[in-house]
Short mmCIF file of N, CA and C in Angstrom, two decimals:
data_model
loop_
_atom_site.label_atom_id
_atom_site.label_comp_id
_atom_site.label_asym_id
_atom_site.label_seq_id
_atom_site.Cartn_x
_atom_site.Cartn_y
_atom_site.Cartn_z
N UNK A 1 -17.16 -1.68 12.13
CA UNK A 1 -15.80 -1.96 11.68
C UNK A 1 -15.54 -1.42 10.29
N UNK A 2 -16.50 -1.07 9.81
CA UNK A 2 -16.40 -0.28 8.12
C UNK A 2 -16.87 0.62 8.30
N UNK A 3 -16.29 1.74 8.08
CA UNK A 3 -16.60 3.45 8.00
C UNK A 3 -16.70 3.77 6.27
N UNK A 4 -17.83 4.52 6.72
CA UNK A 4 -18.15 5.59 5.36
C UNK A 4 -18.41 6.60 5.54
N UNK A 5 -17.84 7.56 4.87
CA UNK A 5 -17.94 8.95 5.47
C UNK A 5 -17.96 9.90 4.24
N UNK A 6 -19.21 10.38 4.41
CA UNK A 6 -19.46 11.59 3.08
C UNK A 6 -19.05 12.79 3.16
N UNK A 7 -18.27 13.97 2.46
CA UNK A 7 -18.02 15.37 2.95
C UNK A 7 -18.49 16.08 1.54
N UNK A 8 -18.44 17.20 1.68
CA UNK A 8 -18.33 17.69 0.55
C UNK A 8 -19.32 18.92 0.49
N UNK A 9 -20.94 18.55 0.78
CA UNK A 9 -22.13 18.75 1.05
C UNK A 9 -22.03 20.44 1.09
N UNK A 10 -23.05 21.09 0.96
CA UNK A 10 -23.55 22.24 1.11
C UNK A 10 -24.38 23.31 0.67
N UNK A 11 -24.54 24.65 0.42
CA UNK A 11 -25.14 25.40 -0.12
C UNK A 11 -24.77 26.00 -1.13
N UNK A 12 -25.08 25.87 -2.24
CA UNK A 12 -24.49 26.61 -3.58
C UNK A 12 -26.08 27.10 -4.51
N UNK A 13 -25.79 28.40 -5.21
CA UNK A 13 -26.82 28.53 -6.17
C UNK A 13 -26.59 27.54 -7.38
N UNK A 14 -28.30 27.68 -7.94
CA UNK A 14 -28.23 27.24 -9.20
C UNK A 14 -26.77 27.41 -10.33
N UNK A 15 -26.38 26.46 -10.96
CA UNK A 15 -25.53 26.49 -11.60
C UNK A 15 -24.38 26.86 -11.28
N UNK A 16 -23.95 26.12 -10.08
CA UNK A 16 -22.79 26.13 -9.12
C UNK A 16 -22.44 24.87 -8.93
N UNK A 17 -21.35 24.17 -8.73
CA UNK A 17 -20.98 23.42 -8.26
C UNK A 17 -20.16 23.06 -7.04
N UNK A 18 -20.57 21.39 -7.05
CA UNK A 18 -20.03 20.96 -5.71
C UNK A 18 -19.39 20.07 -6.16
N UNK A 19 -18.22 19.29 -5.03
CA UNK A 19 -17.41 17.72 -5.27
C UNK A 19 -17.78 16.94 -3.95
N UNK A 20 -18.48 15.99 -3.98
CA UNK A 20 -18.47 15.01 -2.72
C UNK A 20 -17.23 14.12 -2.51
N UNK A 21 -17.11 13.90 -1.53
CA UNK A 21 -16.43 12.64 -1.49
C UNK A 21 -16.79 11.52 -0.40
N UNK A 22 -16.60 10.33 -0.91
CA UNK A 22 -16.78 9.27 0.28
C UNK A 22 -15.42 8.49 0.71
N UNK A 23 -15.41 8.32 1.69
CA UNK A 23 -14.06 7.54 2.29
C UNK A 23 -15.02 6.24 2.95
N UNK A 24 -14.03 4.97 2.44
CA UNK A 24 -14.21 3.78 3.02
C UNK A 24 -13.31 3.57 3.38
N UNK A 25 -13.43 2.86 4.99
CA UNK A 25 -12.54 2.64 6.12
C UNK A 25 -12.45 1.41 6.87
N UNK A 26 -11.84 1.15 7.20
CA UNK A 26 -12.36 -0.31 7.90
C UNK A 26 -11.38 -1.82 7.87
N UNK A 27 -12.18 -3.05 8.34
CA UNK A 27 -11.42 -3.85 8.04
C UNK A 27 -12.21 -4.39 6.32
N UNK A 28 -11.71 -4.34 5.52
CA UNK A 28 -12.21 -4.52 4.31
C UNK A 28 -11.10 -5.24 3.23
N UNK A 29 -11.91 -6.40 2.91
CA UNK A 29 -11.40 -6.89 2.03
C UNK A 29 -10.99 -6.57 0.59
N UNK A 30 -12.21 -6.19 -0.10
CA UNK A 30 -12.09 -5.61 -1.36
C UNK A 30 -13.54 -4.45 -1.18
N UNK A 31 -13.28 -3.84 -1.89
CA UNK A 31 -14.66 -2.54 -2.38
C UNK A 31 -14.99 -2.64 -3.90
N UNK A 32 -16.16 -3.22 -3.43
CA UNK A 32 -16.60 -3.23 -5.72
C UNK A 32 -17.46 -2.46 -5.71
N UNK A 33 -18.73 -2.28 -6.18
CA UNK A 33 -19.44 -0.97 -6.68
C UNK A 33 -19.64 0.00 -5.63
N UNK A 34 -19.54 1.22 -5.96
CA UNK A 34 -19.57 1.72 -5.16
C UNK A 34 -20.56 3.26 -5.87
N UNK A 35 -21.23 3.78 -4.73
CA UNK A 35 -22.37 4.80 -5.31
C UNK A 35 -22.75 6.33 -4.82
N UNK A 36 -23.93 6.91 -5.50
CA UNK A 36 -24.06 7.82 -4.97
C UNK A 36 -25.83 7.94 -5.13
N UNK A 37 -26.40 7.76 -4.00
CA UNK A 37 -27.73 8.10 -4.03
C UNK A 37 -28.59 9.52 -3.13
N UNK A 38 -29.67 9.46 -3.68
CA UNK A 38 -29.71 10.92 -2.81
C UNK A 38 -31.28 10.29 -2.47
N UNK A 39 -32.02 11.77 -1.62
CA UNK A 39 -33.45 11.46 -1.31
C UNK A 39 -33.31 13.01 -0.93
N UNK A 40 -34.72 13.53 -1.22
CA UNK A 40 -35.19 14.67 -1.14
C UNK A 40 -36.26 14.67 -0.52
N UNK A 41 -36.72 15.62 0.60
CA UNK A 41 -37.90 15.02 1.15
C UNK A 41 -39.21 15.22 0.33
N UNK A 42 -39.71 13.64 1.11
CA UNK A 42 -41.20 13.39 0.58
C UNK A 42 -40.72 12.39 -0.75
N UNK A 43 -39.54 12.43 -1.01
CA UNK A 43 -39.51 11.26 -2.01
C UNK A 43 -38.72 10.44 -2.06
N UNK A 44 -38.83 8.88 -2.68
CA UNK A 44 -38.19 8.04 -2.59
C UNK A 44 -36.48 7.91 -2.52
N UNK A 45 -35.31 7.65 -2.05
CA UNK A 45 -34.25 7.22 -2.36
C UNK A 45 -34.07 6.80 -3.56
N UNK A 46 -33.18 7.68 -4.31
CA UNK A 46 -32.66 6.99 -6.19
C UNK A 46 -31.19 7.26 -5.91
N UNK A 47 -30.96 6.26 -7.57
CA UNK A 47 -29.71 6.35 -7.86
C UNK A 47 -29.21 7.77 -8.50
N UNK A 48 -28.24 7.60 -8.21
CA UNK A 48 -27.72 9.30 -8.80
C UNK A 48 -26.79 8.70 -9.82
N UNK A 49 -25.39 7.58 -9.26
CA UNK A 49 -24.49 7.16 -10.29
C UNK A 49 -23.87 6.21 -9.13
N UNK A 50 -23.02 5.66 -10.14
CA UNK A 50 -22.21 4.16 -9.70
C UNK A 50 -21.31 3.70 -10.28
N UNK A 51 -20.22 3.00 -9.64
CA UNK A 51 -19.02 2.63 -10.39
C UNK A 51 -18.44 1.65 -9.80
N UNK A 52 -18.03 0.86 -10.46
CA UNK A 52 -17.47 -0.43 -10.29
C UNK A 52 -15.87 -0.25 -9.63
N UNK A 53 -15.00 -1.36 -9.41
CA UNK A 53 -14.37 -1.52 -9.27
C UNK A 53 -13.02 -1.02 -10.72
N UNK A 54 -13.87 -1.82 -11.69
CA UNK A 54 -13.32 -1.69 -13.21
C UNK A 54 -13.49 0.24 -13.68
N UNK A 55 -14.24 0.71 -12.79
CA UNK A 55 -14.44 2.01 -13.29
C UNK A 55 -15.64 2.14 -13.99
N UNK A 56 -16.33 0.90 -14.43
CA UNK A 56 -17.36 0.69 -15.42
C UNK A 56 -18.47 2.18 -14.43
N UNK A 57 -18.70 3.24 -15.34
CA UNK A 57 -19.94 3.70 -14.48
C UNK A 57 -21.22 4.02 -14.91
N UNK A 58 -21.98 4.44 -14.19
CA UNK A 58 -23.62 4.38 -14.86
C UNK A 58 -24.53 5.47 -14.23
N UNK A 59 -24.59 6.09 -14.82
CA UNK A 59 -25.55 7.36 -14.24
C UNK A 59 -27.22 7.87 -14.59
N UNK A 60 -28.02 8.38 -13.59
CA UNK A 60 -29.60 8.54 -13.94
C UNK A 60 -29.53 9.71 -14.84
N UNK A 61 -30.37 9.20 -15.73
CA UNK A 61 -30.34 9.85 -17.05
C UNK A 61 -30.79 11.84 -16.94
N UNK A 62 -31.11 11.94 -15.37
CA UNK A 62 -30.87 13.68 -15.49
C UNK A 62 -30.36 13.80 -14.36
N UNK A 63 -29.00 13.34 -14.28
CA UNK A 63 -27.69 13.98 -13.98
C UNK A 63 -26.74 13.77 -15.01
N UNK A 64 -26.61 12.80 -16.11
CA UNK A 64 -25.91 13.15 -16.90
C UNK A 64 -25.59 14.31 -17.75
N UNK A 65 -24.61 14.17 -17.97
CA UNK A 65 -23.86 15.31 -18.83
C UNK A 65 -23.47 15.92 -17.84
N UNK A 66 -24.15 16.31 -16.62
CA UNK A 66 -23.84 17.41 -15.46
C UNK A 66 -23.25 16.25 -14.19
N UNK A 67 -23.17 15.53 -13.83
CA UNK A 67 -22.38 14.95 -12.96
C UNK A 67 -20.80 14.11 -13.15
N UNK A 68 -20.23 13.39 -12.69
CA UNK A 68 -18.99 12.54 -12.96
C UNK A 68 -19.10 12.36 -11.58
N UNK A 69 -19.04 10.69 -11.75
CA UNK A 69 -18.60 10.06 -10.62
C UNK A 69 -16.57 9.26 -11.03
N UNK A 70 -16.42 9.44 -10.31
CA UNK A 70 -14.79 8.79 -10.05
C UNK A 70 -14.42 7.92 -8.77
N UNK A 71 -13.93 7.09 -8.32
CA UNK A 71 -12.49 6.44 -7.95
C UNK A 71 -11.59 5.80 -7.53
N UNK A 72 -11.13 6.22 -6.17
CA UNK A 72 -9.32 5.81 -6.20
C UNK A 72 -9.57 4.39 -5.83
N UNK A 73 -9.32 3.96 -6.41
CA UNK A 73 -9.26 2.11 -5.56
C UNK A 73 -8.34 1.99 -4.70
N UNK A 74 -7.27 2.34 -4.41
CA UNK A 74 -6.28 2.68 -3.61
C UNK A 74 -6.73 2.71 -2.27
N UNK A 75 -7.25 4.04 -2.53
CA UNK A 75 -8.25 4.58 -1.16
C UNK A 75 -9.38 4.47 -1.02
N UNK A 76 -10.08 3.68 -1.46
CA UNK A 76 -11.03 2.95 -1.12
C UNK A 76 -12.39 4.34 -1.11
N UNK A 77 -11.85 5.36 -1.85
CA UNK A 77 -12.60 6.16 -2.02
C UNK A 77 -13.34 6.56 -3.02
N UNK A 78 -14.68 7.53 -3.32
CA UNK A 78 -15.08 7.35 -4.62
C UNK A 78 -15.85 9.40 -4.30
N UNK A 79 -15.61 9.20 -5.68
CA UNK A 79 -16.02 11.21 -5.78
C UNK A 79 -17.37 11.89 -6.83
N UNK A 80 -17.79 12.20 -6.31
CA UNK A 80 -19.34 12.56 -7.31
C UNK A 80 -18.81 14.37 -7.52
N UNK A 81 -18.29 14.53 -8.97
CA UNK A 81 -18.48 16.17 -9.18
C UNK A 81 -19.68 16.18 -9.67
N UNK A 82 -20.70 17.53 -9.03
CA UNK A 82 -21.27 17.53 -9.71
C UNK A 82 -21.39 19.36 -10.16
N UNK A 83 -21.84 19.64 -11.00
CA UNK A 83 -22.03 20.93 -12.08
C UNK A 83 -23.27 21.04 -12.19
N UNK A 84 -23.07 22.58 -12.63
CA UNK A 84 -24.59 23.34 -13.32
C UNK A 84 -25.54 22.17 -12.54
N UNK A 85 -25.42 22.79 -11.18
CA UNK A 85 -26.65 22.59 -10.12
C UNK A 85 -28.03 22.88 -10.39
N UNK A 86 -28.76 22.44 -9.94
CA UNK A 86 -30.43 22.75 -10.31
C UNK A 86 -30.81 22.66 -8.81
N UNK A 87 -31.95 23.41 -8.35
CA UNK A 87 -32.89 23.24 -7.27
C UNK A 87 -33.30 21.79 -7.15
N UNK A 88 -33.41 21.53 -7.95
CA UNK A 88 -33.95 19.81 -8.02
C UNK A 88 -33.34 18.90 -7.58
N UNK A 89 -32.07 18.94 -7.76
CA UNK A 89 -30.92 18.41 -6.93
C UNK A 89 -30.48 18.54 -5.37
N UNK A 90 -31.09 19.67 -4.92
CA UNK A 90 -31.37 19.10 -3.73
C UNK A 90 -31.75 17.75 -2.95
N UNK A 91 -31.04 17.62 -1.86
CA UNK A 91 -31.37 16.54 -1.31
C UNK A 91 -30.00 16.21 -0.15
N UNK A 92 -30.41 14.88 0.40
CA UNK A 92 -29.45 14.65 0.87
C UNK A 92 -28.67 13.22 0.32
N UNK A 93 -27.91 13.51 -0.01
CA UNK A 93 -26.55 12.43 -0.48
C UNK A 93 -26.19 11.54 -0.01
N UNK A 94 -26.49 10.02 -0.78
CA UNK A 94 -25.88 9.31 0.69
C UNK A 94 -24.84 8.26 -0.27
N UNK A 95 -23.50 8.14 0.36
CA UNK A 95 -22.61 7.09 -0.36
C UNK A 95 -23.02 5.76 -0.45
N UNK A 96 -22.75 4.56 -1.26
CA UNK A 96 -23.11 3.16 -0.80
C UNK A 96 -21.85 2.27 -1.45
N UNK A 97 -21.46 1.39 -0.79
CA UNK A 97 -20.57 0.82 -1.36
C UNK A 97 -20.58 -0.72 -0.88
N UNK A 98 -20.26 -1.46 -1.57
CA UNK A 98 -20.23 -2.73 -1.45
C UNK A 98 -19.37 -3.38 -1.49
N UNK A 99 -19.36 -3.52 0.29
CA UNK A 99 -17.76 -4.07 0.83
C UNK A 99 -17.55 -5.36 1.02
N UNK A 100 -17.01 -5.96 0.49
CA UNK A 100 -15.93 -7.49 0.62
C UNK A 100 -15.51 -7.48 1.99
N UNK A 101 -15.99 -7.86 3.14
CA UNK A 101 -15.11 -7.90 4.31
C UNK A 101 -14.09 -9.46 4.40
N UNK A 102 -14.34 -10.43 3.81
CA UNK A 102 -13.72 -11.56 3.17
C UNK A 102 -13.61 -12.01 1.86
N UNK A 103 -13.58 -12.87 1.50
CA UNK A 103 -13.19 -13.31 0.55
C UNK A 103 -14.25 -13.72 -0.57
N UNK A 104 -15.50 -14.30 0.76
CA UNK A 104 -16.88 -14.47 0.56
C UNK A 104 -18.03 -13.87 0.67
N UNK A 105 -17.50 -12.37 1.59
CA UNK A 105 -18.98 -11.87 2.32
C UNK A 105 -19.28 -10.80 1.62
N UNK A 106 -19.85 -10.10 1.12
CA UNK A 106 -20.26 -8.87 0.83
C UNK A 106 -21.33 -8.10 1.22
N UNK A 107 -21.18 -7.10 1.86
CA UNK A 107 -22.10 -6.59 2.62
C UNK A 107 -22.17 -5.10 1.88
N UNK A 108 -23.57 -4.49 2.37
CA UNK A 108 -23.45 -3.21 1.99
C UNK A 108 -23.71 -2.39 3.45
N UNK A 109 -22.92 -1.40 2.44
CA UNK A 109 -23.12 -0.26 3.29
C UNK A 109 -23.38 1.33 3.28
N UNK A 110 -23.74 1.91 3.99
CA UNK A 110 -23.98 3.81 3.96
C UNK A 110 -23.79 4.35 4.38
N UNK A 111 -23.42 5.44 4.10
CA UNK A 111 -22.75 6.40 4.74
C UNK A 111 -23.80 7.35 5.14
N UNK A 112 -24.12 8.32 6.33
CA UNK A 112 -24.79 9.02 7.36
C UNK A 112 -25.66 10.06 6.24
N UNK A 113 -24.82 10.46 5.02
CA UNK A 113 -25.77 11.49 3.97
C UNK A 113 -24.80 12.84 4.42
N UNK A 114 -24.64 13.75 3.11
CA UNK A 114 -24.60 15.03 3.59
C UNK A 114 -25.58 15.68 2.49
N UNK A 115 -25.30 17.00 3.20
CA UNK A 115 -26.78 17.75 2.43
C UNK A 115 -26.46 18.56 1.55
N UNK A 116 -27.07 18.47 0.16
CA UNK A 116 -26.73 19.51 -0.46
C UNK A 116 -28.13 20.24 -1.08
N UNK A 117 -28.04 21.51 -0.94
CA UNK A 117 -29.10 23.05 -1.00
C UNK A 117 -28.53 23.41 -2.40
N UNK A 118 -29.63 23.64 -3.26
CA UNK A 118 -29.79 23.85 -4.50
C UNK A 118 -30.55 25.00 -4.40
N UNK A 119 -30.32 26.47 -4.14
CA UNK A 119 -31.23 27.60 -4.22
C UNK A 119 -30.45 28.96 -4.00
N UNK A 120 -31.26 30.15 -4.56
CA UNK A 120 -31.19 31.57 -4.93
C UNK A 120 -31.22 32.19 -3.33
#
């Protein structure tokens, strides 16, 4: 009953950029933090960045300067630019957001991942 859906994803060289976006869908009460994590294979799932409802956001200390997360509360959507790509950044992307389906419940959730290729 709650959709998340990542686009954006793809192949770009080093020091290229991409814009993700996630769409939340559903029956949903409210959407408060909402994220962007990745996993590369062979290694753990991390945070990439995150943002509140308030906008408050918080990012892993090497994607800063080079990423921006944003957004729309409206649309229940949220946007990771990211810049001056690195190979390292590879991985696959996955949205998370933490949906209010009442008043009381909060559940999380993820979106399927898209992939983004960091290489020459």
């Amino acid at each position: 009953q709650v959709q998340v859906v990542e686009s954006g994803g793809g192949s770009v060289q080093p020091g290229g950029s991409l814009r993700l976006s996630c769409a939340t869908s559903g029956i949903i009460f409210r959407v408060n933090t909402m994220g962007w994590y990745r996993q590369a294979p062979g290694k753990q799932r991390e945070l990439v960045a995150s943002i509140t409802s308030g906008l408050t956001t918080n990012y892993a200390e090497h994607v800063k300067g080079r990423f921006t997360i944003s957004r729309d509360n409206a649309k229940n959507t949220v946007y990771l630019q990211m810049n001056s790509l690195k190979p390292e950044d590879t991985a696959v992307y996955y949205c998370h957001a933490a949906v209010g389906r009442t008043s009381y419940l909060v559940d999380d959730y993820w979106g399927q991942g898209t992939q983004v290729t960091v290489s020459s």
